[in-house]
CSV table of C-alpha atoms in Angstrom, one decimal:
chain,number,residue,atom,x,y,z
J,240,UNK,CA,-63.2,11.9,-64.9
J,241,UNK,CA,-60.6,9.9,-63.0
J,242,UNK,CA,-58.2,13.1,-64.7
J,243,UNK,CA,-60.3,15.4,-62.9
J,244,UNK,CA,-60.9,13.4,-59.6
J,245,UNK,CA,-57.4,11.5,-59.6
J,246,UNK,CA,-55.8,15.0,-58.9
J,247,UNK,CA,-54.5,16.3,-55.7
J,248,UNK,CA,-56.4,20.0,-55.8
J,249,UNK,CA,-59.7,18.7,-57.0
J,250,UNK,CA,-59.9,15.7,-54.3
J,251,UNK,CA,-58.8,18.4,-51.4
J,252,UNK,CA,-60.9,21.1,-52.7
J,253,UNK,CA,-64.0,18.2,-52.7
J,254,UNK,CA,-62.4,17.4,-49.1
J,255,UNK,CA,-62.6,21.2,-47.8
J,256,UNK,CA,-66.5,21.3,-49.5
J,257,UNK,CA,-67.7,18.7,-47.5
J,258,UNK,CA,-68.3,20.8,-44.7
J,259,UNK,CA,-70.3,23.4,-46.5
J,260,UNK,CA,-70.3,26.3,-48.7
J,261,UNK,CA,-67.3,28.7,-48.8
J,262,UNK,CA,-65.7,31.5,-50.1
J,263,UNK,CA,-62.7,31.6,-52.4
J,264,UNK,CA,-60.4,32.8,-49.2
J,265,UNK,CA,-61.5,30.4,-47.0
J,266,UNK,CA,-60.5,27.5,-49.6
J,267,UNK,CA,-57.0,29.2,-50.6
J,268,UNK,CA,-56.5,29.3,-46.6
J,269,UNK,CA,-57.5,25.2,-46.0
J,270,UNK,CA,-55.4,24.5,-48.9
J,271,UNK,CA,-52.2,24.8,-48.0
J,272,UNK,CA,-49.4,26.1,-50.8
J,273,UNK,CA,-52.5,26.2,-53.6
J,274,UNK,CA,-52.0,29.6,-56.1
J,275,UNK,CA,-54.9,31.6,-56.6
J,276,UNK,CA,-54.6,30.4,-60.2
J,277,UNK,CA,-54.7,26.8,-59.8
J,278,UNK,CA,-57.3,27.0,-57.0
J,279,UNK,CA,-59.5,29.1,-59.9
J,280,UNK,CA,-58.9,26.6,-62.5
J,281,UNK,CA,-59.6,23.8,-60.2
J,282,UNK,CA,-63.0,25.4,-59.3
J,283,UNK,CA,-64.0,26.1,-62.5
J,284,UNK,CA,-63.2,22.7,-63.8
J,285,UNK,CA,-65.4,20.9,-61.0
J,286,UNK,CA,-68.3,23.3,-61.4
J,287,UNK,CA,-67.9,22.7,-65.4
J,288,UNK,CA,-68.0,18.5,-64.5
J,289,UNK,CA,-71.1,19.4,-62.2
J,290,UNK,CA,-69.3,18.8,-59.0
J,291,UNK,CA,-69.5,22.1,-57.6
J,292,UNK,CA,-72.2,24.7,-57.4
J,293,UNK,CA,-70.8,28.4,-58.0
J,294,UNK,CA,-73.1,31.5,-56.1
J,295,UNK,CA,-72.4,34.8,-56.7
J,296,UNK,CA,-74.2,37.1,-53.7
J,297,UNK,CA,-75.0,40.6,-55.4
J,298,UNK,CA,-73.9,42.1,-52.0
J,299,UNK,CA,-71.9,45.2,-51.2
J,300,UNK,CA,-69.1,43.9,-51.6
J,301,UNK,CA,-70.0,41.1,-53.7
J,302,UNK,CA,-69.2,37.7,-53.2
J,303,UNK,CA,-68.7,34.3,-54.5
J,304,UNK,CA,-69.7,31.1,-52.6
J,305,UNK,CA,-68.9,27.4,-53.7
J,306,UNK,CA,-71.0,24.3,-52.8
J,307,UNK,CA,-70.9,20.6,-53.5
J,308,UNK,CA,-73.8,19.1,-56.0
J,309,UNK,CA,-75.3,16.2,-55.2
J,310,UNK,CA,-72.9,14.7,-57.8
J,311,UNK,CA,-69.8,16.3,-55.9
J,312,UNK,CA,-70.9,15.1,-52.5
J,313,UNK,CA,-71.2,11.5,-53.8
J,314,UNK,CA,-67.7,11.6,-55.6
J,315,UNK,CA,-66.6,12.7,-51.7
J,316,UNK,CA,-67.1,9.0,-50.9
J,317,UNK,CA,-64.2,7.4,-52.7
J,318,UNK,CA,-62.0,10.3,-52.9
J,319,UNK,CA,-62.2,10.4,-48.6
J,320,UNK,CA,-61.3,6.3,-48.9
J,321,UNK,CA,-58.3,7.2,-50.7
J,322,UNK,CA,-57.2,10.1,-48.6
J,323,UNK,CA,-58.1,7.8,-45.8
J,324,UNK,CA,-56.2,5.2,-46.8
J,325,UNK,CA,-53.1,7.2,-47.4
J,326,UNK,CA,-53.2,8.7,-44.1
J,327,UNK,CA,-53.1,5.3,-42.4
J,328,UNK,CA,-50.6,3.5,-44.4
J,329,UNK,CA,-48.0,6.8,-44.3
J,330,UNK,CA,-45.5,5.1,-42.5
J,331,UNK,CA,-45.3,2.1,-44.9
J,332,UNK,CA,-43.6,4.5,-47.4
J,333,UNK,CA,-39.8,4.8,-47.8
J,334,UNK,CA,-38.6,8.0,-45.5
J,335,UNK,CA,-38.2,11.1,-47.7
J,336,UNK,CA,-40.6,9.3,-50.5
J,337,UNK,CA,-42.4,12.8,-49.8
J,338,UNK,CA,-45.8,13.1,-47.6
J,339,UNK,CA,-47.8,15.7,-50.2
O,290,UNK,CA,-48.7,10.7,-51.3
O,291,UNK,CA,-52.0,11.9,-52.7
O,292,UNK,CA,-50.2,13.5,-55.1
O,293,UNK,CA,-48.7,10.5,-56.4
O,294,UNK,CA,-51.9,8.5,-56.1
O,295,UNK,CA,-54.8,11.1,-57.0
O,296,UNK,CA,-53.0,10.9,-60.5
O,297,UNK,CA,-54.4,9.6,-63.3
O,298,UNK,CA,-51.5,7.5,-64.9
O,299,UNK,CA,-50.1,6.9,-61.4
O,300,UNK,CA,-54.0,5.4,-60.5
O,301,UNK,CA,-54.4,3.5,-64.3
O,302,UNK,CA,-50.5,1.9,-64.1
O,303,UNK,CA,-51.3,0.3,-60.6
O,304,UNK,CA,-54.7,-0.7,-61.9
O,305,UNK,CA,-53.1,-2.5,-64.8
O,306,UNK,CA,-50.7,-4.2,-63.0
O,307,UNK,CA,-53.1,-5.5,-60.8
O,308,UNK,CA,-52.8,-8.3,-63.4
O,309,UNK,CA,-49.4,-9.1,-62.6
O,310,UNK,CA,-46.1,-8.7,-63.7
O,311,UNK,CA,-45.9,-7.0,-67.1
O,312,UNK,CA,-43.1,-5.4,-69.3
O,313,UNK,CA,-42.9,-1.4,-70.3
O,314,UNK,CA,-44.3,-2.1,-73.5
O,315,UNK,CA,-47.8,-4.0,-72.6
O,316,UNK,CA,-47.9,-1.1,-70.2
O,317,UNK,CA,-47.9,1.3,-72.8
O,318,UNK,CA,-50.4,-0.5,-74.8
O,319,UNK,CA,-53.0,-0.8,-72.0
O,320,UNK,CA,-52.6,3.0,-70.8
O,321,UNK,CA,-53.8,4.5,-74.1
O,322,UNK,CA,-52.5,7.8,-74.8
O,323,UNK,CA,-49.4,7.6,-72.3
O,324,UNK,CA,-46.0,8.5,-73.9
O,325,UNK,CA,-43.3,6.8,-73.2
O,326,UNK,CA,-41.8,9.8,-71.2
O,327,UNK,CA,-44.6,10.0,-68.6
O,328,UNK,CA,-44.7,6.1,-68.5
O,329,UNK,CA,-41.1,6.2,-67.4
O,330,UNK,CA,-41.8,9.2,-65.0
O,331,UNK,CA,-45.0,7.3,-63.6
O,332,UNK,CA,-43.3,4.1,-62.9
O,333,UNK,CA,-40.1,5.7,-61.7
O,334,UNK,CA,-42.1,7.9,-58.8
O,335,UNK,CA,-44.3,4.3,-58.2
O,336,UNK,CA,-41.2,2.9,-57.5
O,337,UNK,CA,-39.5,5.4,-55.5
O,338,UNK,CA,-42.7,5.2,-53.0
O,339,UNK,CA,-42.3,1.4,-52.7
O,340,UNK,CA,-45.6,0.5,-54.8
O,341,UNK,CA,-43.8,-0.7,-57.9
O,342,UNK,CA,-40.9,-3.2,-58.1
O,343,UNK,CA,-38.7,-3.2,-61.0
O,344,UNK,CA,-36.7,-6.5,-62.2
O,345,UNK,CA,-34.1,-6.5,-64.7
O,346,UNK,CA,-33.8,-9.9,-66.4
O,347,UNK,CA,-30.4,-10.2,-67.7
O,348,UNK,CA,-31.6,-12.4,-70.7
O,349,UNK,CA,-30.6,-11.6,-74.2
O,350,UNK,CA,-32.1,-9.4,-75.2
O,351,UNK,CA,-32.5,-8.0,-71.4
O,352,UNK,CA,-35.8,-7.1,-70.1
O,353,UNK,CA,-37.3,-5.0,-67.4
O,354,UNK,CA,-40.7,-6.1,-65.6
O,355,UNK,CA,-42.8,-3.9,-62.7
O,356,UNK,CA,-44.9,-5.8,-60.5
O,357,UNK,CA,-46.6,-4.7,-57.6
O,358,UNK,CA,-45.1,-4.9,-54.2
O,359,UNK,CA,-47.9,-5.4,-51.1
O,360,UNK,CA,-47.9,-1.3,-50.4
O,361,UNK,CA,-49.0,-1.3,-54.5
O,362,UNK,CA,-51.2,-4.0,-54.1
O,363,UNK,CA,-52.9,-2.6,-50.9
O,364,UNK,CA,-53.3,0.8,-52.7
O,365,UNK,CA,-55.1,-0.7,-55.6
O,366,UNK,CA,-58.6,-0.8,-53.6
O,367,UNK,CA,-59.0,2.9,-53.0
O,368,UNK,CA,-58.3,3.4,-56.3
O,369,UNK,CA,-59.9,0.5,-57.4
O,370,UNK,CA,-62.9,2.2,-56.0
O,371,UNK,CA,-62.4,5.2,-57.3
O,372,UNK,CA,-62.2,3.9,-61.0
O,373,UNK,CA,-65.6,2.0,-59.9
O,374,UNK,CA,-67.4,5.0,-58.9
O,375,UNK,CA,-66.4,7.2,-62.3
O,376,UNK,CA,-67.3,4.4,-64.3
O,377,UNK,CA,-70.7,4.1,-62.6
O,378,UNK,CA,-71.5,7.5,-62.1
O,379,UNK,CA,-70.4,8.7,-66.2
O,380,UNK,CA,-73.7,9.2,-67.3
O,381,UNK,CA,-74.7,12.1,-64.3
O,382,UNK,CA,-71.4,14.0,-65.5
O,383,UNK,CA,-72.4,17.0,-68.1
O,384,UNK,CA,-72.3,16.3,-71.6
O,385,UNK,CA,-68.9,16.9,-73.1
O,386,UNK,CA,-67.4,17.2,-69.5
O,387,UNK,CA,-64.7,15.3,-70.8
O,388,UNK,CA,-64.7,11.4,-69.8
O,389,UNK,CA,-60.8,11.0,-69.2
């Protein structure tokens, strides 16, 4: 589980979904630099682990939305604390140590 | 930085060093399943990012110890919270969702 959560794209995807359900396209825009393939894999793993729900809307055109489950919402707390710690301490890291 | 910290082996290596300086061998024992190559890469990245100090003792045989820096010790707090959350919520994850 730590493997899943202690993963940059999982952490950022869950964080992006804190604002409410979203489609694949808007998640891809928000998670800058993620490829469609990695986003698909990340969302599938989050879904398999019960952190994200995937709903298919049979409209025309068909569309899919991703939303946090209760478990996913709870996981956001320690992940947000980690993200906040990084943001608050970014200046303490050696210059050129990479910010991503 | 989230990339570095939101990484299973980084999180576990920092956690293992909370108990005090350690040699490569004892870290490898504590981080079950890690290969020497991945442990070497993980420790090097942690060192480059100022989270871990590496001290070479010119004894015979020469030995190397790894220890948390002040920054590394501070990073342990949000990481420990994430690990604790996983441990407390492991039962809520779907069976067979992988525990690592």
